[in-house]
XYZ file of C-alpha atoms in Angstrom:
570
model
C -8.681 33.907 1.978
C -8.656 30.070 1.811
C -6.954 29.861 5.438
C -9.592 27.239 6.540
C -9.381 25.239 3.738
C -7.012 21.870 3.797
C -3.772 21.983 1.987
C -5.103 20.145 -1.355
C -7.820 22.870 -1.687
C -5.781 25.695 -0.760
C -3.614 24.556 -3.896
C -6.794 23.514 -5.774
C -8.249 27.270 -5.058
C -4.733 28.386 -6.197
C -5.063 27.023 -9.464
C -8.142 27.893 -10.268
C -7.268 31.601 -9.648
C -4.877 31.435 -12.412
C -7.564 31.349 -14.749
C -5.036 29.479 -17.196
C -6.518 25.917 -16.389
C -10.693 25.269 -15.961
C -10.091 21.016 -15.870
C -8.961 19.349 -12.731
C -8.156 15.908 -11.558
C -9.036 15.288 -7.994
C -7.594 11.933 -6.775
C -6.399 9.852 -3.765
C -9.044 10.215 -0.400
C -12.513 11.235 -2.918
C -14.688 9.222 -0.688
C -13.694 11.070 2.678
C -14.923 14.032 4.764
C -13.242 17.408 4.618
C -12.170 19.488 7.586
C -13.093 23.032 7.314
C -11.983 25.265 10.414
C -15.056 27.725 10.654
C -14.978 30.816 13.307
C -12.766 28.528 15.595
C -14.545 25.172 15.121
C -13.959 21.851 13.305
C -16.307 21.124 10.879
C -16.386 17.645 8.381
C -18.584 17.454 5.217
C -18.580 15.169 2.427
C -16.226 16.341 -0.333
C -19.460 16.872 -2.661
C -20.762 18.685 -0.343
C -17.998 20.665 -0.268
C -17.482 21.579 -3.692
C -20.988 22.394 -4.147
C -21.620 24.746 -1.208
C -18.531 25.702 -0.344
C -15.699 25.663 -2.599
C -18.281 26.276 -6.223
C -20.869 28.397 -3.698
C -21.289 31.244 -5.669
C -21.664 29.466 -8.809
C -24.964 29.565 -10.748
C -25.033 26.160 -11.663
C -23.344 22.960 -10.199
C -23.771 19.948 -12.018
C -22.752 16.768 -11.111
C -22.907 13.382 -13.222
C -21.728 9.472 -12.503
C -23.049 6.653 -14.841
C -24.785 5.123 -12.061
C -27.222 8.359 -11.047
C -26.951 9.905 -14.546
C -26.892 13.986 -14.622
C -28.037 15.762 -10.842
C -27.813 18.968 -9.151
C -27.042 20.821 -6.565
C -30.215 22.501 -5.724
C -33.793 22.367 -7.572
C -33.698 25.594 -9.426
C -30.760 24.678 -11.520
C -33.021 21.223 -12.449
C -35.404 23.319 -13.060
C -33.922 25.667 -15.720
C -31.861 22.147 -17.118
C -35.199 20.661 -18.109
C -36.362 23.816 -19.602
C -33.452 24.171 -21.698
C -34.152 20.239 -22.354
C -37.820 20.569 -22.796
C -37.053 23.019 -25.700
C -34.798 21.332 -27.330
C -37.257 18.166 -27.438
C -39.649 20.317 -29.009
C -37.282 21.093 -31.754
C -35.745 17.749 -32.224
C -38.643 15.815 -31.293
C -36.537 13.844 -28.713
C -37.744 13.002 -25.020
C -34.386 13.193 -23.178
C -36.565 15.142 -20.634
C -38.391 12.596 -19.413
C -36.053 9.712 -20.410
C -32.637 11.539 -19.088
C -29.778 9.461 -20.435
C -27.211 8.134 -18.204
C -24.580 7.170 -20.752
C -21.462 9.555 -21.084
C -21.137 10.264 -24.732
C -25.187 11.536 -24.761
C -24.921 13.139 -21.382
C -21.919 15.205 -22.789
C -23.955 16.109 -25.951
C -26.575 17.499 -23.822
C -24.626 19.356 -21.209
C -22.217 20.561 -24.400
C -24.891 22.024 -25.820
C -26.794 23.537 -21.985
C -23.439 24.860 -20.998
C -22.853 27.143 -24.455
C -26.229 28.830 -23.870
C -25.590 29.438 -20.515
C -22.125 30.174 -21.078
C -23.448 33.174 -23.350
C -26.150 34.155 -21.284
C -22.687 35.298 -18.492
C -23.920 32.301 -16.587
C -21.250 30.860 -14.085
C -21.253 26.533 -14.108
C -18.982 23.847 -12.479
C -19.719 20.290 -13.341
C -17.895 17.548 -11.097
C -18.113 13.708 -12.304
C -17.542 11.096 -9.809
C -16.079 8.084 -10.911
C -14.324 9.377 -13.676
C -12.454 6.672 -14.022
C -15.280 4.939 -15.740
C -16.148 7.421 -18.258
C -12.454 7.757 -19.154
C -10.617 4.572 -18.037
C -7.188 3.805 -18.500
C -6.243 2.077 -22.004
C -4.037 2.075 -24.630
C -4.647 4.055 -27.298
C -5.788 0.583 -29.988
C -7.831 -1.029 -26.863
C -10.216 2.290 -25.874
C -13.709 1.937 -27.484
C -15.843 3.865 -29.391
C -17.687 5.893 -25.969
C -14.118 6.020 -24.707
C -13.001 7.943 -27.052
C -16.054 10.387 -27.419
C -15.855 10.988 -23.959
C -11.997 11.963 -24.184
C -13.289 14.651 -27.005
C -15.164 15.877 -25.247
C -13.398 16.562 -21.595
C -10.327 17.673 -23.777
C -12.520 20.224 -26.127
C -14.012 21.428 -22.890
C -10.665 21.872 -21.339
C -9.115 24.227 -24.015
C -11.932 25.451 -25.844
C -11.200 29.386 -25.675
C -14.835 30.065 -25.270
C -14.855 27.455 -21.883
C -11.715 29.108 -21.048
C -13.214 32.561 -21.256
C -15.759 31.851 -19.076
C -16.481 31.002 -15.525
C -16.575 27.192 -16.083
C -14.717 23.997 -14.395
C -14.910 20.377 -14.628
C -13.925 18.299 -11.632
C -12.709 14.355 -12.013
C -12.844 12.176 -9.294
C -11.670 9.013 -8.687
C -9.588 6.862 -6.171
C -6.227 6.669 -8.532
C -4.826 8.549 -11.487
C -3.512 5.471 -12.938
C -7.146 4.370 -13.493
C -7.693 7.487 -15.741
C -6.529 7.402 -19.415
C -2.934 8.707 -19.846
C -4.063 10.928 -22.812
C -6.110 12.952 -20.372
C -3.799 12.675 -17.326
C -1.119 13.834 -18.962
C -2.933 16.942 -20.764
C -1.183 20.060 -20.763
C -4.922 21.861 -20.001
C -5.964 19.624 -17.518
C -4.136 19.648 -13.698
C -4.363 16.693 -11.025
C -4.332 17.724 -7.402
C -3.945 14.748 -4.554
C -5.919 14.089 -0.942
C -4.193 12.694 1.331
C -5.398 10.568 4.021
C -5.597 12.431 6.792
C -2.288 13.409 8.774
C -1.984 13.513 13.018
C -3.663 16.828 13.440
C -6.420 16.053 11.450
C -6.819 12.694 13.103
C -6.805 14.765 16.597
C -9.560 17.550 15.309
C -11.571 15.242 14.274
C -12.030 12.823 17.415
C -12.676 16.241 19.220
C -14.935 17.063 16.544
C -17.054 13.784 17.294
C -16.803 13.804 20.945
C -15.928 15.993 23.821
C -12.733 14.866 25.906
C -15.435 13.371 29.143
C -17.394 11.143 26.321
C -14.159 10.099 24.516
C -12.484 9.301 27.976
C -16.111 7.477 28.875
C -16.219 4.974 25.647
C -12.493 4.406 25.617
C -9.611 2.954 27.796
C -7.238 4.414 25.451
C -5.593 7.996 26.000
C -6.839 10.139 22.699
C -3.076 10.561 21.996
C -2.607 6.903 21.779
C -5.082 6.507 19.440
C -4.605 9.660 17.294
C -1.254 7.576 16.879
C -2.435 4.239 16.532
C -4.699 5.068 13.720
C -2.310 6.438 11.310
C -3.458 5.198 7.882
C -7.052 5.460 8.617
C -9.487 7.832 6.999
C -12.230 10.027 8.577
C -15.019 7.678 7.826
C -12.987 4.839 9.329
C -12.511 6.463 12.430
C -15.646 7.367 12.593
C -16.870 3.660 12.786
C -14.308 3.043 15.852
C -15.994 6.035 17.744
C -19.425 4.658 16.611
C -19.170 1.344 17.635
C -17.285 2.107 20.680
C -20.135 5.007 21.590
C -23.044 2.747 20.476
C -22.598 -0.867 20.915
C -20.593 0.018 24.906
C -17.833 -1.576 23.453
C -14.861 0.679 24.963
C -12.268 0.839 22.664
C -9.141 -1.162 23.912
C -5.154 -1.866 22.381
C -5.907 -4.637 20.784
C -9.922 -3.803 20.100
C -8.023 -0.879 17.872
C -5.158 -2.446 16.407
C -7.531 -5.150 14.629
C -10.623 -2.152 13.910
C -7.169 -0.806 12.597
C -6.054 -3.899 10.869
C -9.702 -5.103 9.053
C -10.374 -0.880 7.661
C -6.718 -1.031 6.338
C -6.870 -4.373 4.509
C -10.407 -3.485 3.395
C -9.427 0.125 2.166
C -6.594 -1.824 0.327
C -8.474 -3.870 -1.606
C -7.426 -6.991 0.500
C -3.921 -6.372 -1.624
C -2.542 -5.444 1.842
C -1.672 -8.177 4.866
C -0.695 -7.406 8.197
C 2.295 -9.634 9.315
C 1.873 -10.577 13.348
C 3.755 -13.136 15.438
C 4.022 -14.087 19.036
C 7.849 -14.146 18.777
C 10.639 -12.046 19.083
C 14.332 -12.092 17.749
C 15.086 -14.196 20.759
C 13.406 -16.758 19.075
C 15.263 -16.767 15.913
C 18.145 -19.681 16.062
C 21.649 -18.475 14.977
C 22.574 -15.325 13.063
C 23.759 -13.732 15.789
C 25.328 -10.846 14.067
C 22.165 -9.699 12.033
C 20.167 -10.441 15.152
C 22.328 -7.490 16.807
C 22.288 -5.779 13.727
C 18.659 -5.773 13.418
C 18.331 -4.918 17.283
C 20.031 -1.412 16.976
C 17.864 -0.743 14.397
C 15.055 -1.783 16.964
C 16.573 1.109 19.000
C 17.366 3.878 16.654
C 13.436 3.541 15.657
C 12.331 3.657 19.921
C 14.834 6.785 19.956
C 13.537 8.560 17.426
C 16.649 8.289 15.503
C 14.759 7.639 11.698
C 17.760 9.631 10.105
C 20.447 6.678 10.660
C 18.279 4.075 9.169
C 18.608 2.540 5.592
C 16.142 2.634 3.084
C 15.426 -1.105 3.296
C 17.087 -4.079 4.086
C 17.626 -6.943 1.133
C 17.397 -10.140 3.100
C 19.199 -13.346 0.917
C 20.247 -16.937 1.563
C 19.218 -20.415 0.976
C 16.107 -21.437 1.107
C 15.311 -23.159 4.764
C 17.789 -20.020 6.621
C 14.614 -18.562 8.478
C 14.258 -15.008 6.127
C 10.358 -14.612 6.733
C 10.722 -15.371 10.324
C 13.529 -13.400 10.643
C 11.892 -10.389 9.691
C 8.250 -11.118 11.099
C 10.543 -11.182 14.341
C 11.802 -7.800 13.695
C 8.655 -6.482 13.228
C 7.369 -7.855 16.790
C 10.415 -6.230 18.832
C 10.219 -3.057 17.077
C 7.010 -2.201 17.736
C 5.644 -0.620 14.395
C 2.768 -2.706 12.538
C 4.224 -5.106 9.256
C 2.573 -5.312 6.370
C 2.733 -7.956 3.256
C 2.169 -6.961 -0.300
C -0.336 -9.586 -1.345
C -0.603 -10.641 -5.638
C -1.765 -6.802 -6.860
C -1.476 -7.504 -10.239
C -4.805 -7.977 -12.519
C -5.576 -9.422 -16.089
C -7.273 -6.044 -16.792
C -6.132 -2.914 -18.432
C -4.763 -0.407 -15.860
C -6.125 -2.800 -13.050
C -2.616 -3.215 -11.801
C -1.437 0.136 -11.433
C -4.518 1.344 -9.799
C -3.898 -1.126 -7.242
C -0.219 -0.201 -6.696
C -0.999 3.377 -6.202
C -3.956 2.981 -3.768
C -1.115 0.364 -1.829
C 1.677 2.810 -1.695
C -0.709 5.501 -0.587
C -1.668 3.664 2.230
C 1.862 2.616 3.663
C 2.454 6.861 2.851
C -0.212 7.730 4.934
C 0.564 4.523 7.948
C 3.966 5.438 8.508
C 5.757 4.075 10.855
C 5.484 1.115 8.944
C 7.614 -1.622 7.940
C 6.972 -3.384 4.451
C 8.194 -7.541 3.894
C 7.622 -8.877 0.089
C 8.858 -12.209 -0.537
C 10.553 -14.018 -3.218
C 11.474 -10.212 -4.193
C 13.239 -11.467 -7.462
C 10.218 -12.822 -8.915
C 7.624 -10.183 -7.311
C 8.889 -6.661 -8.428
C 9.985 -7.693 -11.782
C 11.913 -4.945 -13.691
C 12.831 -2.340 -15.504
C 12.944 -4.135 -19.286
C 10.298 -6.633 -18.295
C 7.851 -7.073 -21.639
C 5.045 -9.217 -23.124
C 2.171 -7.203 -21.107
C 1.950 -3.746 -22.439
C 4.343 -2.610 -20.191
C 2.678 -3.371 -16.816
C 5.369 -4.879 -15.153
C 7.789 -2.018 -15.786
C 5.601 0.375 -15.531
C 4.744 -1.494 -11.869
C 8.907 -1.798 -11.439
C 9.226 1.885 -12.129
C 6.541 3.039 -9.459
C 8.148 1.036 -6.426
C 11.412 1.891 -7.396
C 10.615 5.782 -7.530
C 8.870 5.360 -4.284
C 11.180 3.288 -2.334
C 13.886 5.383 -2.949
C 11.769 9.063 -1.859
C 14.766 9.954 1.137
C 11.431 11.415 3.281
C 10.365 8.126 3.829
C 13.669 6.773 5.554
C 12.442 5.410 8.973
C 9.321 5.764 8.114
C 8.548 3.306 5.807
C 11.052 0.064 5.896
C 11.406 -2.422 3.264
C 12.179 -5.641 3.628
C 12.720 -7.573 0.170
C 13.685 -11.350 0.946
C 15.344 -13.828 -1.976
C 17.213 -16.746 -2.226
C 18.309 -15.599 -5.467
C 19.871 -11.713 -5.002
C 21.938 -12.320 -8.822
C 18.160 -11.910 -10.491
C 17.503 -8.868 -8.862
C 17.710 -5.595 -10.901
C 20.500 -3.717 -9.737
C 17.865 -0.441 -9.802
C 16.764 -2.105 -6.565
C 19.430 -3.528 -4.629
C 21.538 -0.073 -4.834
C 21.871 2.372 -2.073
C 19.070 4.871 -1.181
C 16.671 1.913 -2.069
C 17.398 -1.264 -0.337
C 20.588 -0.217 1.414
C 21.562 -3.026 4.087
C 21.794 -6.525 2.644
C 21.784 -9.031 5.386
C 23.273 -12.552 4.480
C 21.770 -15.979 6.579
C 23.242 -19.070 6.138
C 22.592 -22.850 7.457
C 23.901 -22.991 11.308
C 27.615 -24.702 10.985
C 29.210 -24.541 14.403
C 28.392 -27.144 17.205
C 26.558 -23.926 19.205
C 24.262 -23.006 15.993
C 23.032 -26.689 15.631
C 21.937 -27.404 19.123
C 20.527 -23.315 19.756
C 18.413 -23.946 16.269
C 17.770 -27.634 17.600
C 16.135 -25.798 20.411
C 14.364 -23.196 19.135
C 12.690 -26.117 16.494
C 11.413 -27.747 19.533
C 10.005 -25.375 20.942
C 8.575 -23.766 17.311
C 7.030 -27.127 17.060
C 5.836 -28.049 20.797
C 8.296 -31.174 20.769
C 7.763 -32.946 24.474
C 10.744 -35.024 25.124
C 10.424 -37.230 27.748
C 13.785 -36.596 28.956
C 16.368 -33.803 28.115
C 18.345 -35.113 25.210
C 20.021 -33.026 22.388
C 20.742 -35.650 19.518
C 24.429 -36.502 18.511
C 23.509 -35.687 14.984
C 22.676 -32.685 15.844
C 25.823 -32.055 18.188
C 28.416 -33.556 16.061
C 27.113 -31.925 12.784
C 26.678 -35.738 10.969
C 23.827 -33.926 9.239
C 23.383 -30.595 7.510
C 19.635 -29.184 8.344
C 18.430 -25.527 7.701
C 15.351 -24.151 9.510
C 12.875 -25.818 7.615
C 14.616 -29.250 7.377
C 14.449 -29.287 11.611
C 11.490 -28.399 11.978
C 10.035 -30.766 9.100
C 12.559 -33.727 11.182
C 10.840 -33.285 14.664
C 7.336 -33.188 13.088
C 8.011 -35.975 12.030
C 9.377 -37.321 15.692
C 5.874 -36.173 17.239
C 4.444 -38.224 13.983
C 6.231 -41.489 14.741
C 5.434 -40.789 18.614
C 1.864 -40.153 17.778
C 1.450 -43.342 15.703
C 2.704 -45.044 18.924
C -0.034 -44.017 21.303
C 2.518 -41.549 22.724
C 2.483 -37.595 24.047
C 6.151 -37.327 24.082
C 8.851 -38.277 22.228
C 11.651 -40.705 23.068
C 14.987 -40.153 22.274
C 14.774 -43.080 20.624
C 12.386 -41.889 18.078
C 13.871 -38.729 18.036
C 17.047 -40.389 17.035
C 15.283 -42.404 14.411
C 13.621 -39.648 12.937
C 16.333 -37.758 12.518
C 18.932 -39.877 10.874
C 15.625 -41.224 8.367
C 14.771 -38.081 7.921
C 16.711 -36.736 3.889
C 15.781 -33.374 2.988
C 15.374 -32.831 -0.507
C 18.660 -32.274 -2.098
C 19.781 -29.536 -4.610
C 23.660 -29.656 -4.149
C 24.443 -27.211 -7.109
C 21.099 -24.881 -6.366
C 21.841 -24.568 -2.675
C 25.137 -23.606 -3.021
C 24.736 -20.910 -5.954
C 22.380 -19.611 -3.649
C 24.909 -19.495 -0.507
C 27.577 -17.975 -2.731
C 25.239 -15.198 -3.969
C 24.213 -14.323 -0.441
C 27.752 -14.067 -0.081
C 28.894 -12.074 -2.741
C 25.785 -9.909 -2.146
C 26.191 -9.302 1.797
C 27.329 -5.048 2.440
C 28.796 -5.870 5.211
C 31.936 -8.076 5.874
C 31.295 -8.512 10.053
C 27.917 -9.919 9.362
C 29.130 -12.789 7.059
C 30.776 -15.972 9.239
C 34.093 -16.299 9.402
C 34.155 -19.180 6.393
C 33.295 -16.656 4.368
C 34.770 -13.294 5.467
C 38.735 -14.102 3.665
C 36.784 -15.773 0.729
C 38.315 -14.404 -2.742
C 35.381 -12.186 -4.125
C 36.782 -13.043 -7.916
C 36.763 -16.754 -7.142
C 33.378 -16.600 -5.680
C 31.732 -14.810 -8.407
C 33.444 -17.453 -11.139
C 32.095 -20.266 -9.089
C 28.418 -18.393 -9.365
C 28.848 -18.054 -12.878
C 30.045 -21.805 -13.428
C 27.063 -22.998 -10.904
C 24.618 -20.885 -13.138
C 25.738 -22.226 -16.140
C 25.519 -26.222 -15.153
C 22.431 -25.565 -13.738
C 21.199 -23.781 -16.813
């Protein structure tokens, strides 16, 4: 019967059937087109639309209200009989809501509480739907909701188990984005069901683009196979690929690989709030210095993902070491050779009630619906907080307690990829770090051998665009007179094309290379740097991926020395 309906519908229909529940939550893709499959064609209407004439079709009335528009209709004869009903009870109140229609929730309710009785007893069949429910009921504790809050909870939650509502042939509809914007007292109503869209999957993607344009016009406005981009545009809604058709069809602007991966890039971020970066980089792991082992690691991973082999994968990776080791690049590497667009979580979290989780939910949505996808946050420790953080209402572990959940859903393995980088692993909450969340933890440490110095020497110079006028690798370099991570070299022959430019000169000397070098002292934290090399240590899951210094190392000495280092430091 509901065949050509989409899934959410089909369980939205379902529900309705039951005749147990007449208040539903609709949430996720609200502002998208919905596919219908009619007599063997693809059809796409607005999700209004689609409730009104379609899914409520039969119903008498169809009322639909948002605090911007105030109260409207579907069609004029249900106006019509509304201002009647209004008109009369003006006359007996001696009001003049009919000509001044209030757009405020608590007096719209009154009205349309008191509409929908008559009707209901005149056998009279009404759904209402609100859009942007999430500002008539917003989500707030209990203490902080205010006075029209709290009306307006009475009266969705009277409506929703009032027998005589129940009885009848009457639903309410909520919309909005995310059901963490909605207040939790409604949400979480026994009479009152939430049903998700999801941005749309492959399929969909593929009807659609055949919906807008036969295969001769696609194949005339675009250098890209239909495949490829059904592919490519993973995480994209139907209104967002309508504007790559569009533009490509209107403006003659055939769409291209890289034309579509930053149309791609710029609807993502801007569906996301801007909360959402994409990670790119001209390099690859061959131009990562040292950490040979993860590099080879990281590079059958590279190859399980081009094989199709998502089952062998871990969860996510938990990247640690001292600060300078090269974690961000490492990964942004990985991300280039693998082929599968990185994305960083940018601040989400907001000074306003319910802000945060709102913004978390609409994130992890979007990586859902984007898979193949692989996910970097930074400075992890400090980012994700956890599970007993307090002082904020519970934000942060309510926030803690959504990642978690999601990162460790076993349908996303190879599909989405985390990548959560710190120098300090000990502060992480062991909900994270533990297998089926971030599974591999990959240790990087400061280059030691002769071979490490001079291949991270290299890659520096040529990170950095260092001209020598001669080939020259520096003895400090060679004979290890000098300990420098990543960031110390490449800060050292800055400053050699500094002392070369103050000179009047394009490339660098190995005098002045010398010079800067052995001037150059990077900023010392003796008992910092090595707590964090010893947690890295302590913290890697795999013994052939630590150097050989550290593979005999007593694991009970090492974690004494981490607790005496923690407690000098303080």
């Amino acid at each position: 019967m509901f065949d050509h309906y989409p899934g959410w519908a089909q369980e939205f229909a379902q529900k309705y059937l039951s005749r147990t529940i007449n208040q539903f939550i609709l949430h996720g893709n609200v502002h998208d087109l919905v596919p219908l499959q009619r007599k063997e064609q693809s059809d796409f209407v607005r999700l209004k639309s689609f409730l009104s004439e379609e899914f409520f079709g039969a119903r008498d009335y169809v009322i639909f209200y948002d605090r911007s528009s105030g109260i409207y209709f579907r069609d004029g004869e249900s106006k019509k009989d509304f201002n009647r009903a209004l008109s009369g009870r003006d006359s007996l109140l001696g009001t003049d809501c009919a000509n001044k229609m209030p757009k405020d929730p608590v007096r719209v309710f009154s009205l349309l509480e008191q509409y929908f009785r008559v009707r209901i007893d005149d056998k009279k069949s009404i759904a209402l739907i609100i859009d942007y429910a999430n500002t008539i009921v917003p989500m707030n504790e209990a203490g902080a909701s205010g006075s029209e809050d709290r009306t307006s909870m009475v009266y969705l939650s009277r409506w929703a188990h009032d027998p005589m509502f129940l009885a009848a042939d009457f639903t309410t509809v909520l919309l909005t984005e995310n059901l963490a914007d909605l207040n939790k007292t409604l949400v979480q109503n026994p009479y009152t069901t939430d049903i998700k869209i999801n941005i749309p999957d492959e399929q969909q993607r593929r009807q659609f683009i055949d919906f807008e344009s036969s295969g001769e016009e696609f194949q005339a406005f675009s250098e890209v196979s239909e495949k490829v981009v059904v592919q490519q545009t993973a995480g994209l809604n139907f209104i967002n690929l309508r504007s790559i058709l569009s533009n490509a069809r209107e403006n003659k602007e055939k769409i291209t690989h890289d034309r579509l991966s930053e149309a791609k890039k710029e609807l993502i971020e801007a569906e996301a709030y801007g909360l959402l970066e994409f990670v790119e980089t001209e390099y690859t792991l061959d131009d990562v210095a040292g950490h040979t082992k993860v590099k080879e690691h990281l590079r059958h991973a590279v190859q399980a993902l081009k094989s199709g082999r998502q089952d062998v994968l871990p969860m996510g990776y938990l990247v640690c070491g001292p600060v300078g080791t090269g974690k961000t690049f490492l990964v942004t590497c990985f991300a280039s050779e693998v082929g599968i667009p990185m994305v960083k979580l940018k601040n989400f979290r907001s000074q306003w009630q319910g802000v945060t989780e709102g913004n978390l939910e609409k994130i992890l949505g979007i990586l859902k619906a984007m898979s193949p996808v692989a996910v970097m946050i930074d400075e992890a420790d400090a980012y994700l907080g956890d599970r007993d953080a307090s002082g904020d209402s519970g934000v942060s572990s309510r926030v803690f307690s959504q990642i978690a959940t999601f990162m460790s859903d076993t349908r996303n393995r190879g599909e989405i990829i985390w990548f959560l980088m710190t120098a300090r692993p000990d502060l992480m909450p062991v909900d994270l770090k533990r297998q089926g969340r971030a599974e591999e933890h990959l240790a990087l440490f400061p280059p030691h051998t002769k071979e490490e110095r001079v291949e991270l020497f290299n890659a520096m110079k040529k990170k950095t665009g260092l001209q020598l006028t001669e080939e020259y690798t520096p003895q400090v370099i060679e004979q290890g007179l000098k300990t420098f991570s990543g960031a110390d070299m490449e800060a050292a022959l800055t400053r050699a094309k500094f002392r070369a430019a103050a000179q009047d000169l394009d490339e660098v000397t190995p005098e002045i290379l010398d010079l800067a070098l052995n001037d150059f002292l990077p900023p010392t934290y003796p008992e910092e740097i090595e707590l964090q090399t010893l947690s890295a240590v302590i913290e890697c899951t795999s013994k052939e991926l630590l150097p050989e210094r550290y593979q005999e190392m007593d694991r009970g000495e090492i974690l004494s020395k981490i607790e005496e280092l923690k407690y000098r430091i303080g």
